[in-house]
C-alpha cells in the first residue's frame, strides 16, 4: 500500500511540474507572437496559431516524458532533471524560432498568427518538434 501512496505522490509532483512547463510553453508562444494567443485560438479560431501552439506543447510534453521515463533513482534529482531539461527545451525552442525568423522573409510571429493558412507555420512547427526531439534524445 505504501508503494501506491509513494507512486501517487511522485506522479502528482511530476504532473504538477509538467503542467507548469506546459503553461510556460503557452506563455512563451504568446510572447513570441503578436496579439493575445487565447483570443486568437479560442475566439478567432486561428488554425495557424493553434497548430504552432500545439507543436510547442507536444514538444515540451515529449521532453518531460523522456525525462521522467529515464529519471534517476533519486526522486529529487529526477524532478530537478525534468525541470532543467524542460526549461532548456523551452529556451532552445524560443531561440530556434528567433533564428528561423532571422533567416526567412517576413516576420515569423505575424505569419504564425495570420488567419490565412501559411506553409511557414508547418516549418515552424517542425522546428519546435525537432528541437524537442534533440533535447529528449540528449536525456536518454
mmCIF file of N, CA, C and O in Angstrom, residues 17-116:
data_model
loop_
_atom_site.group_PDB
_atom_site.id
_atom_site.type_symbol
_atom_site.label_atom_id
_atom_site.label_comp_id
_atom_site.label_asym_id
_atom_site.label_seq_id
_atom_site.Cartn_x
_atom_site.Cartn_y
_atom_site.Cartn_z
ATOM 1 N N UNK A 17 4.767 19.572 -12.133
ATOM 2 C CA UNK A 17 5.896 20.155 -12.853
ATOM 3 C C UNK A 17 5.621 20.194 -14.355
ATOM 4 O O UNK A 17 5.886 21.199 -15.025
ATOM 5 N N UNK A 18 5.069 19.107 -14.884
ATOM 6 C CA UNK A 18 4.714 19.074 -16.305
ATOM 7 C C UNK A 18 3.720 20.160 -16.669
ATOM 8 O O UNK A 18 3.855 20.830 -17.700
ATOM 9 N N UNK A 19 2.709 20.358 -15.818
ATOM 10 C CA UNK A 19 1.725 21.413 -16.077
ATOM 11 C C UNK A 19 2.357 22.795 -16.055
ATOM 12 O O UNK A 19 2.039 23.646 -16.891
ATOM 13 N N UNK A 20 3.272 23.030 -15.116
ATOM 14 C CA UNK A 20 3.966 24.316 -15.059
ATOM 15 C C UNK A 20 4.763 24.545 -16.345
ATOM 16 O O UNK A 20 4.728 25.630 -16.927
ATOM 17 N N UNK A 21 5.461 23.512 -16.810
ATOM 18 C CA UNK A 21 6.235 23.650 -18.046
ATOM 19 C C UNK A 21 5.328 23.883 -19.254
ATOM 20 O O UNK A 21 5.658 24.683 -20.141
ATOM 21 N N UNK A 22 4.179 23.229 -19.297
ATOM 22 C CA UNK A 22 3.235 23.457 -20.393
ATOM 23 C C UNK A 22 2.694 24.884 -20.357
ATOM 24 O O UNK A 22 2.570 25.536 -21.408
ATOM 25 N N UNK A 23 2.399 25.371 -19.176
ATOM 26 C CA UNK A 23 1.920 26.757 -19.046
ATOM 27 C C UNK A 23 3.008 27.727 -19.495
ATOM 28 O O UNK A 23 2.732 28.707 -20.201
ATOM 29 N N UNK A 24 4.252 27.451 -19.109
ATOM 30 C CA UNK A 24 5.360 28.294 -19.569
ATOM 31 C C UNK A 24 5.477 28.259 -21.091
ATOM 32 O O UNK A 24 5.803 29.264 -21.722
ATOM 33 N N UNK A 25 5.206 27.092 -21.692
ATOM 34 C CA UNK A 25 5.206 26.978 -23.149
ATOM 35 C C UNK A 25 4.140 27.860 -23.786
ATOM 36 O O UNK A 25 4.380 28.518 -24.803
ATOM 37 N N UNK A 26 2.961 27.887 -23.189
ATOM 38 C CA UNK A 26 1.882 28.751 -23.697
ATOM 39 C C UNK A 26 2.291 30.217 -23.591
ATOM 40 O O UNK A 26 2.127 30.988 -24.538
ATOM 41 N N UNK A 27 2.852 30.588 -22.455
ATOM 42 C CA UNK A 27 3.296 31.971 -22.253
ATOM 43 C C UNK A 27 4.385 32.325 -23.259
ATOM 44 O O UNK A 27 4.371 33.418 -23.851
ATOM 45 N N UNK A 28 5.320 31.413 -23.485
ATOM 46 C CA UNK A 28 6.400 31.662 -24.434
ATOM 47 C C UNK A 28 5.863 31.907 -25.840
ATOM 48 O O UNK A 28 6.267 32.861 -26.512
ATOM 49 N N UNK A 29 4.958 31.067 -26.293
ATOM 50 C CA UNK A 29 4.373 31.254 -27.631
ATOM 51 C C UNK A 29 3.616 32.577 -27.684
ATOM 52 O O UNK A 29 3.691 33.304 -28.674
ATOM 53 N N UNK A 30 2.918 32.915 -26.618
ATOM 54 C CA UNK A 30 2.187 34.186 -26.567
ATOM 55 C C UNK A 30 3.150 35.361 -26.680
ATOM 56 O O UNK A 30 2.864 36.346 -27.357
ATOM 57 N N UNK A 31 4.312 35.264 -26.038
ATOM 58 C CA UNK A 31 5.309 36.343 -26.092
ATOM 59 C C UNK A 31 5.933 36.449 -27.486
ATOM 60 O O UNK A 31 6.185 37.550 -27.975
ATOM 61 N N UNK A 32 6.162 35.323 -28.135
ATOM 62 C CA UNK A 32 6.821 35.318 -29.440
ATOM 63 C C UNK A 32 5.907 35.753 -30.583
ATOM 64 O O UNK A 32 6.394 36.059 -31.671
ATOM 65 N N UNK A 33 4.622 35.760 -30.350
ATOM 66 C CA UNK A 33 3.673 36.097 -31.416
ATOM 67 C C UNK A 33 2.865 37.338 -31.036
ATOM 68 O O UNK A 33 2.575 37.553 -29.861
ATOM 69 N N UNK A 34 2.497 38.139 -32.034
ATOM 70 C CA UNK A 34 1.712 39.340 -31.731
ATOM 71 C C UNK A 34 0.273 38.996 -31.339
ATOM 72 O O UNK A 34 -0.262 37.961 -31.726
ATOM 73 N N UNK A 35 -0.336 39.863 -30.568
ATOM 74 C CA UNK A 35 -1.725 39.661 -30.154
ATOM 75 C C UNK A 35 -1.814 38.726 -28.964
ATOM 76 O O UNK A 35 -0.822 38.240 -28.439
ATOM 77 N N UNK A 36 -3.027 38.482 -28.553
ATOM 78 C CA UNK A 36 -3.287 37.600 -27.413
ATOM 79 C C UNK A 36 -3.626 36.210 -27.936
ATOM 80 O O UNK A 36 -4.641 36.003 -28.609
ATOM 81 N N UNK A 37 -2.780 35.264 -27.605
ATOM 82 C CA UNK A 37 -2.920 33.905 -28.103
ATOM 83 C C UNK A 37 -4.264 33.257 -27.760
ATOM 84 O O UNK A 37 -4.904 32.675 -28.645
ATOM 85 N N UNK A 38 -4.730 33.329 -26.515
ATOM 86 C CA UNK A 38 -6.028 32.704 -26.219
ATOM 87 C C UNK A 38 -7.169 33.258 -27.082
ATOM 88 O O UNK A 38 -8.012 32.503 -27.560
ATOM 89 N N UNK A 39 -7.154 34.553 -27.300
ATOM 90 C CA UNK A 39 -8.200 35.165 -28.130
ATOM 91 C C UNK A 39 -8.107 34.663 -29.573
ATOM 92 O O UNK A 39 -9.111 34.337 -30.193
ATOM 93 N N UNK A 40 -6.859 34.598 -30.076
ATOM 94 C CA UNK A 40 -6.682 34.163 -31.463
ATOM 95 C C UNK A 40 -7.132 32.721 -31.669
ATOM 96 O O UNK A 40 -7.713 32.398 -32.700
ATOM 97 N N UNK A 41 -6.875 31.880 -30.705
ATOM 98 C CA UNK A 41 -7.214 30.463 -30.875
ATOM 99 C C UNK A 41 -8.674 30.184 -30.524
ATOM 100 O O UNK A 41 -9.406 29.586 -31.304
ATOM 101 N N UNK A 42 -9.118 30.618 -29.342
ATOM 102 C CA UNK A 42 -10.452 30.226 -28.877
ATOM 103 C C UNK A 42 -11.573 31.117 -29.396
ATOM 104 O O UNK A 42 -12.680 30.639 -29.584
ATOM 105 N N UNK A 43 -11.293 32.385 -29.653
ATOM 106 C CA UNK A 43 -12.346 33.266 -30.156
ATOM 107 C C UNK A 43 -12.300 33.395 -31.679
ATOM 108 O O UNK A 43 -13.319 33.291 -32.340
ATOM 109 N N UNK A 44 -11.102 33.630 -32.220
ATOM 110 C CA UNK A 44 -10.975 33.842 -33.668
ATOM 111 C C UNK A 44 -10.753 32.536 -34.434
ATOM 112 O O UNK A 44 -10.744 32.535 -35.658
ATOM 113 N N UNK A 45 -10.538 31.442 -33.701
ATOM 114 C CA UNK A 45 -10.334 30.117 -34.288
ATOM 115 C C UNK A 45 -9.186 30.091 -35.304
ATOM 116 O O UNK A 45 -9.279 29.483 -36.374
ATOM 117 N N UNK A 46 -8.100 30.737 -34.947
ATOM 118 C CA UNK A 46 -6.935 30.834 -35.817
ATOM 119 C C UNK A 46 -6.199 29.493 -35.837
ATOM 120 O O UNK A 46 -5.593 29.089 -34.854
ATOM 121 N N UNK A 47 -6.257 28.809 -36.960
ATOM 122 C CA UNK A 47 -5.671 27.474 -37.077
ATOM 123 C C UNK A 47 -4.147 27.516 -37.072
ATOM 124 O O UNK A 47 -3.505 26.604 -36.558
ATOM 125 N N UNK A 48 -3.556 28.545 -37.678
ATOM 126 C CA UNK A 48 -2.100 28.662 -37.664
ATOM 127 C C UNK A 48 -1.585 28.757 -36.226
ATOM 128 O O UNK A 48 -0.643 28.064 -35.845
ATOM 129 N N UNK A 49 -2.195 29.627 -35.438
ATOM 130 C CA UNK A 49 -1.771 29.811 -34.049
ATOM 131 C C UNK A 49 -1.986 28.529 -33.249
ATOM 132 O O UNK A 49 -1.132 28.139 -32.447
ATOM 133 N N UNK A 50 -3.112 27.861 -33.480
ATOM 134 C CA UNK A 50 -3.405 26.615 -32.760
ATOM 135 C C UNK A 50 -2.394 25.528 -33.121
ATOM 136 O O UNK A 50 -1.921 24.789 -32.248
ATOM 137 N N UNK A 51 -2.034 25.440 -34.380
ATOM 138 C CA UNK A 51 -1.074 24.433 -34.823
ATOM 139 C C UNK A 51 0.299 24.711 -34.212
ATOM 140 O O UNK A 51 0.965 23.794 -33.711
ATOM 141 N N UNK A 52 0.714 25.967 -34.222
ATOM 142 C CA UNK A 52 2.018 26.315 -33.668
ATOM 143 C C UNK A 52 2.070 26.050 -32.162
ATOM 144 O O UNK A 52 3.027 25.464 -31.660
ATOM 145 N N UNK A 53 1.036 26.457 -31.444
ATOM 146 C CA UNK A 53 0.996 26.204 -30.005
ATOM 147 C C UNK A 53 0.977 24.703 -29.732
ATOM 148 O O UNK A 53 1.670 24.221 -28.826
ATOM 149 N N UNK A 54 0.215 23.961 -30.520
ATOM 150 C CA UNK A 54 0.149 22.505 -30.340
ATOM 151 C C UNK A 54 1.524 21.869 -30.495
ATOM 152 O O UNK A 54 1.897 20.981 -29.715
ATOM 153 N N UNK A 55 2.293 22.326 -31.465
ATOM 154 C CA UNK A 55 3.624 21.746 -31.659
ATOM 155 C C UNK A 55 4.535 22.052 -30.474
ATOM 156 O O UNK A 55 5.332 21.198 -30.062
ATOM 157 N N UNK A 56 4.411 23.235 -29.910
ATOM 158 C CA UNK A 56 5.216 23.588 -28.729
ATOM 159 C C UNK A 56 4.820 22.712 -27.539
ATOM 160 O O UNK A 56 5.682 22.205 -26.817
ATOM 161 N N UNK A 57 3.527 22.521 -27.348
ATOM 162 C CA UNK A 57 3.059 21.698 -26.225
ATOM 163 C C UNK A 57 3.464 20.242 -26.399
ATOM 164 O O UNK A 57 3.877 19.587 -25.431
ATOM 165 N N UNK A 58 3.356 19.719 -27.612
ATOM 166 C CA UNK A 58 3.788 18.342 -27.864
ATOM 167 C C UNK A 58 5.294 18.199 -27.636
ATOM 168 O O UNK A 58 5.757 17.193 -27.083
ATOM 169 N N UNK A 59 6.051 19.207 -28.047
ATOM 170 C CA UNK A 59 7.496 19.172 -27.841
ATOM 171 C C UNK A 59 7.859 19.151 -26.372
ATOM 172 O O UNK A 59 8.672 18.322 -25.925
ATOM 173 N N UNK A 60 7.259 20.032 -25.597
ATOM 174 C CA UNK A 60 7.529 20.068 -24.159
ATOM 175 C C UNK A 60 7.056 18.772 -23.504
ATOM 176 O O UNK A 60 7.750 18.200 -22.659
ATOM 177 N N UNK A 61 5.903 18.288 -23.908
ATOM 178 C CA UNK A 61 5.408 17.023 -23.375
ATOM 179 C C UNK A 61 6.374 15.883 -23.649
ATOM 180 O O UNK A 61 6.615 15.029 -22.794
ATOM 181 N N UNK A 62 6.959 15.869 -24.835
ATOM 182 C CA UNK A 62 7.936 14.832 -25.180
ATOM 183 C C UNK A 62 9.197 14.917 -24.338
ATOM 184 O O UNK A 62 9.753 13.894 -23.918
ATOM 185 N N UNK A 63 9.642 16.132 -24.077
ATOM 186 C CA UNK A 63 10.826 16.321 -23.240
ATOM 187 C C UNK A 63 10.535 15.865 -21.812
ATOM 188 O O UNK A 63 11.328 15.136 -21.205
ATOM 189 N N UNK A 64 9.402 16.277 -21.277
ATOM 190 C CA UNK A 64 9.034 15.894 -19.908
ATOM 191 C C UNK A 64 8.862 14.381 -19.821
ATOM 192 O O UNK A 64 9.357 13.743 -18.886
ATOM 193 N N UNK A 65 8.197 13.796 -20.797
ATOM 194 C CA UNK A 65 8.019 12.338 -20.818
ATOM 195 C C UNK A 65 9.366 11.622 -20.783
ATOM 196 O O UNK A 65 9.578 10.713 -19.987
ATOM 197 N N UNK A 66 10.268 12.027 -21.661
ATOM 198 C CA UNK A 66 11.577 11.372 -21.734
ATOM 199 C C UNK A 66 12.346 11.538 -20.435
ATOM 200 O O UNK A 66 12.984 10.596 -19.955
ATOM 201 N N UNK A 67 12.277 12.723 -19.868
ATOM 202 C CA UNK A 67 12.993 12.972 -18.623
ATOM 203 C C UNK A 67 12.445 12.118 -17.487
ATOM 204 O O UNK A 67 13.214 11.555 -16.701
ATOM 205 N N UNK A 68 11.142 11.992 -17.411
ATOM 206 C CA UNK A 68 10.539 11.146 -16.374
ATOM 207 C C UNK A 68 10.869 9.678 -16.639
ATOM 208 O O UNK A 68 11.224 8.933 -15.722
ATOM 209 N N UNK A 69 10.772 9.259 -17.877
ATOM 210 C CA UNK A 69 10.994 7.867 -18.251
ATOM 211 C C UNK A 69 12.414 7.407 -17.909
ATOM 212 O O UNK A 69 12.631 6.266 -17.527
ATOM 213 N N UNK A 70 13.353 8.321 -18.076
ATOM 214 C CA UNK A 70 14.754 7.973 -17.836
ATOM 215 C C UNK A 70 15.233 8.551 -16.500
ATOM 216 O O UNK A 70 16.431 8.738 -16.305
ATOM 217 N N UNK A 71 14.310 8.817 -15.610
ATOM 218 C CA UNK A 71 14.618 9.527 -14.370
ATOM 219 C C UNK A 71 15.625 8.783 -13.511
ATOM 220 O O UNK A 71 15.777 7.571 -13.578
ATOM 221 N N UNK A 72 16.270 9.536 -12.714
ATOM 222 C CA UNK A 72 17.224 8.991 -11.747
ATOM 223 C C UNK A 72 16.455 8.217 -10.679
ATOM 224 O O UNK A 72 15.284 8.450 -10.429
ATOM 225 N N UNK A 73 17.154 7.310 -10.004
ATOM 226 C CA UNK A 73 16.539 6.586 -8.889
ATOM 227 C C UNK A 73 16.187 7.546 -7.763
ATOM 228 O O UNK A 73 15.237 7.327 -7.031
ATOM 229 N N UNK A 74 16.956 8.605 -7.634
ATOM 230 C CA UNK A 74 16.724 9.621 -6.610
ATOM 231 C C UNK A 74 15.594 10.528 -7.098
ATOM 232 O O UNK A 74 15.728 11.230 -8.107
ATOM 233 N N UNK A 75 14.464 10.529 -6.391
ATOM 234 C CA UNK A 75 13.283 11.279 -6.814
ATOM 235 C C UNK A 75 13.583 12.771 -6.960
ATOM 236 O O UNK A 75 13.216 13.398 -7.954
ATOM 237 N N UNK A 76 14.273 13.351 -5.990
ATOM 238 C CA UNK A 76 14.587 14.784 -6.042
ATOM 239 C C UNK A 76 15.445 15.131 -7.242
ATOM 240 O O UNK A 76 15.216 16.132 -7.920
ATOM 241 N N UNK A 77 16.435 14.285 -7.511
ATOM 242 C CA UNK A 77 17.307 14.500 -8.664
ATOM 243 C C UNK A 77 16.519 14.361 -9.971
ATOM 244 O O UNK A 77 16.715 15.115 -10.923
ATOM 245 N N UNK A 78 15.612 13.399 -10.017
ATOM 246 C CA UNK A 78 14.787 13.209 -11.207
ATOM 247 C C UNK A 78 13.867 14.392 -11.456
ATOM 248 O O UNK A 78 13.689 14.839 -12.591
ATOM 249 N N UNK A 79 13.290 14.928 -10.387
ATOM 250 C CA UNK A 79 12.413 16.089 -10.518
ATOM 251 C C UNK A 79 13.206 17.307 -10.989
ATOM 252 O O UNK A 79 12.769 18.042 -11.879
ATOM 253 N N UNK A 80 14.386 17.494 -10.410
ATOM 254 C CA UNK A 80 15.247 18.618 -10.812
ATOM 255 C C UNK A 80 15.678 18.469 -12.270
ATOM 256 O O UNK A 80 15.695 19.454 -13.030
ATOM 257 N N UNK A 81 16.005 17.250 -12.670
ATOM 258 C CA UNK A 81 16.403 16.985 -14.052
ATOM 259 C C UNK A 81 15.259 17.295 -15.017
ATOM 260 O O UNK A 81 15.465 17.907 -16.061
ATOM 261 N N UNK A 82 14.066 16.890 -14.655
ATOM 262 C CA UNK A 82 12.903 17.151 -15.506
ATOM 263 C C UNK A 82 12.676 18.653 -15.656
ATOM 264 O O UNK A 82 12.420 19.146 -16.759
ATOM 265 N N UNK A 83 12.785 19.384 -14.571
ATOM 266 C CA UNK A 83 12.621 20.836 -14.620
ATOM 267 C C UNK A 83 13.711 21.463 -15.489
ATOM 268 O O UNK A 83 13.423 22.321 -16.344
ATOM 269 N N UNK A 84 14.949 21.029 -15.300
ATOM 270 C CA UNK A 84 16.070 21.608 -16.046
ATOM 271 C C UNK A 84 15.952 21.341 -17.543
ATOM 272 O O UNK A 84 16.099 22.258 -18.362
ATOM 273 N N UNK A 85 15.674 20.093 -17.913
ATOM 274 C CA UNK A 85 15.554 19.772 -19.333
ATOM 275 C C UNK A 85 14.317 20.428 -19.955
ATOM 276 O O UNK A 85 14.344 20.845 -21.112
ATOM 277 N N UNK A 86 13.239 20.518 -19.195
ATOM 278 C CA UNK A 86 12.043 21.195 -19.705
ATOM 279 C C UNK A 86 12.302 22.666 -19.977
ATOM 280 O O UNK A 86 11.927 23.201 -21.028
ATOM 281 N N UNK A 87 12.949 23.340 -19.044
ATOM 282 C CA UNK A 87 13.283 24.758 -19.239
ATOM 283 C C UNK A 87 14.265 24.943 -20.387
ATOM 284 O O UNK A 87 14.119 25.869 -21.193
ATOM 285 N N UNK A 88 15.254 24.060 -20.470
ATOM 286 C CA UNK A 88 16.198 24.129 -21.583
ATOM 287 C C UNK A 88 15.469 23.961 -22.918
ATOM 288 O O UNK A 88 15.745 24.685 -23.877
ATOM 289 N N UNK A 89 14.536 23.031 -22.974
ATOM 290 C CA UNK A 89 13.757 22.833 -24.197
ATOM 291 C C UNK A 89 12.995 24.088 -24.588
ATOM 292 O O UNK A 89 12.979 24.477 -25.758
ATOM 293 N N UNK A 90 12.377 24.745 -23.615
ATOM 294 C CA UNK A 90 11.653 25.989 -23.896
ATOM 295 C C UNK A 90 12.595 27.062 -24.433
ATOM 296 O O UNK A 90 12.281 27.753 -25.409
ATOM 297 N N UNK A 91 13.734 27.198 -23.801
ATOM 298 C CA UNK A 91 14.711 28.209 -24.238
ATOM 299 C C UNK A 91 15.196 27.912 -25.650
ATOM 300 O O UNK A 91 15.258 28.808 -26.501
ATOM 301 N N UNK A 92 15.529 26.656 -25.920
ATOM 302 C CA UNK A 92 16.022 26.296 -27.254
ATOM 303 C C UNK A 92 14.947 26.445 -28.322
ATOM 304 O O UNK A 92 15.247 26.851 -29.447
ATOM 305 N N UNK A 93 13.694 26.132 -27.993
ATOM 306 C CA UNK A 93 12.617 26.331 -28.969
ATOM 307 C C UNK A 93 12.448 27.816 -29.276
ATOM 308 O O UNK A 93 12.234 28.193 -30.429
ATOM 309 N N UNK A 94 12.546 28.663 -28.262
ATOM 310 C CA UNK A 94 12.443 30.105 -28.484
ATOM 311 C C UNK A 94 13.600 30.597 -29.345
ATOM 312 O O UNK A 94 13.395 31.386 -30.285
ATOM 313 N N UNK A 95 14.815 30.141 -29.054
ATOM 314 C CA UNK A 95 15.973 30.541 -29.855
ATOM 315 C C UNK A 95 15.841 30.067 -31.302
ATOM 316 O O UNK A 95 16.158 30.811 -32.234
ATOM 317 N N UNK A 96 15.378 28.844 -31.491
ATOM 318 C CA UNK A 96 15.190 28.324 -32.847
ATOM 319 C C UNK A 96 14.155 29.150 -33.601
ATOM 320 O O UNK A 96 14.324 29.440 -34.792
ATOM 321 N N UNK A 97 13.098 29.555 -32.914
ATOM 322 C CA UNK A 97 12.072 30.400 -33.529
ATOM 323 C C UNK A 97 12.688 31.725 -33.969
ATOM 324 O O UNK A 97 12.453 32.188 -35.089
ATOM 325 N N UNK A 98 13.497 32.335 -33.104
ATOM 326 C CA UNK A 98 14.120 33.625 -33.419
ATOM 327 C C UNK A 98 15.116 33.498 -34.573
ATOM 328 O O UNK A 98 15.172 34.366 -35.449
ATOM 329 N N UNK A 99 15.878 32.408 -34.601
ATOM 330 C CA UNK A 99 16.815 32.180 -35.706
ATOM 331 C C UNK A 99 16.051 31.959 -37.004
ATOM 332 O O UNK A 99 16.405 32.529 -38.046
ATOM 333 N N UNK A 100 15.005 31.155 -36.950
ATOM 334 C CA UNK A 100 14.183 30.921 -38.142
ATOM 335 C C UNK A 100 13.582 32.233 -38.637
ATOM 336 O O UNK A 100 13.529 32.479 -39.844
ATOM 337 N N UNK A 101 13.182 33.092 -37.719
ATOM 338 C CA UNK A 101 12.648 34.408 -38.079
ATOM 339 C C UNK A 101 13.707 35.247 -38.788
ATOM 340 O O UNK A 101 13.402 35.967 -39.743
ATOM 341 N N UNK A 102 14.955 35.156 -38.343
ATOM 342 C CA UNK A 102 16.041 35.932 -38.947
ATOM 343 C C UNK A 102 16.387 35.471 -40.355
ATOM 344 O O UNK A 102 16.752 36.287 -41.202
ATOM 345 N N UNK A 103 16.297 34.172 -40.602
ATOM 346 C CA UNK A 103 16.753 33.642 -41.895
ATOM 347 C C UNK A 103 15.637 33.473 -42.921
ATOM 348 O O UNK A 103 15.895 33.008 -44.031
ATOM 349 N N UNK A 104 14.427 33.851 -42.571
ATOM 350 C CA UNK A 104 13.313 33.731 -43.507
ATOM 351 C C UNK A 104 12.690 35.106 -43.741
ATOM 352 O O UNK A 104 12.788 35.993 -42.889
ATOM 353 N N UNK A 105 12.037 35.286 -44.887
ATOM 354 C CA UNK A 105 11.423 36.592 -45.159
ATOM 355 C C UNK A 105 10.186 36.833 -44.295
ATOM 356 O O UNK A 105 9.511 35.885 -43.869
ATOM 357 N N UNK A 106 9.909 38.087 -44.016
ATOM 358 C CA UNK A 106 8.726 38.452 -43.234
ATOM 359 C C UNK A 106 8.968 38.287 -41.747
ATOM 360 O O UNK A 106 10.047 37.884 -41.310
ATOM 361 N N UNK A 107 7.954 38.627 -40.981
ATOM 362 C CA UNK A 107 8.009 38.457 -39.527
ATOM 363 C C UNK A 107 7.303 37.155 -39.190
ATOM 364 O O UNK A 107 6.097 37.022 -39.368
ATOM 365 N N UNK A 108 8.055 36.200 -38.688
ATOM 366 C CA UNK A 108 7.512 34.870 -38.431
ATOM 367 C C UNK A 108 6.370 34.900 -37.421
ATOM 368 O O UNK A 108 5.382 34.194 -37.572
ATOM 369 N N UNK A 109 6.495 35.743 -36.388
ATOM 370 C CA UNK A 109 5.426 35.833 -35.398
ATOM 371 C C UNK A 109 4.107 36.232 -36.030
ATOM 372 O O UNK A 109 3.055 35.673 -35.724
ATOM 373 N N UNK A 110 4.158 37.206 -36.946
ATOM 374 C CA UNK A 110 2.945 37.653 -37.625
ATOM 375 C C UNK A 110 2.398 36.567 -38.562
ATOM 376 O O UNK A 110 1.184 36.389 -38.671
ATOM 377 N N UNK A 111 3.306 35.840 -39.205
ATOM 378 C CA UNK A 111 2.875 34.768 -40.110
ATOM 379 C C UNK A 111 2.184 33.659 -39.325
ATOM 380 O O UNK A 111 1.157 33.124 -39.751
ATOM 381 N N UNK A 112 2.740 33.330 -38.167
ATOM 382 C CA UNK A 112 2.195 32.245 -37.354
ATOM 383 C C UNK A 112 0.774 32.542 -36.882
ATOM 384 O O UNK A 112 -0.022 31.627 -36.706
ATOM 385 N N UNK A 113 0.445 33.804 -36.687
ATOM 386 C CA UNK A 113 -0.903 34.139 -36.221
ATOM 387 C C UNK A 113 -1.790 34.700 -37.327
ATOM 388 O O UNK A 113 -2.913 35.121 -37.070
ATOM 389 N N UNK A 114 -1.310 34.685 -38.562
ATOM 390 C CA UNK A 114 -2.137 35.131 -39.686
ATOM 391 C C UNK A 114 -3.292 34.144 -39.846
ATOM 392 O O UNK A 114 -3.091 32.932 -39.795
ATOM 393 N N UNK A 115 -4.509 34.643 -40.039
ATOM 394 C CA UNK A 115 -5.645 33.713 -40.173
ATOM 395 C C UNK A 115 -5.616 32.879 -41.459
ATOM 396 O O UNK A 115 -6.258 31.834 -41.527
ATOM 397 N N UNK A 116 -4.852 33.326 -42.461
ATOM 398 C CA UNK A 116 -4.749 32.559 -43.698
ATOM 399 C C UNK A 116 -3.691 31.471 -43.542
ATOM 400 O O UNK A 116 -2.609 31.730 -43.027
#
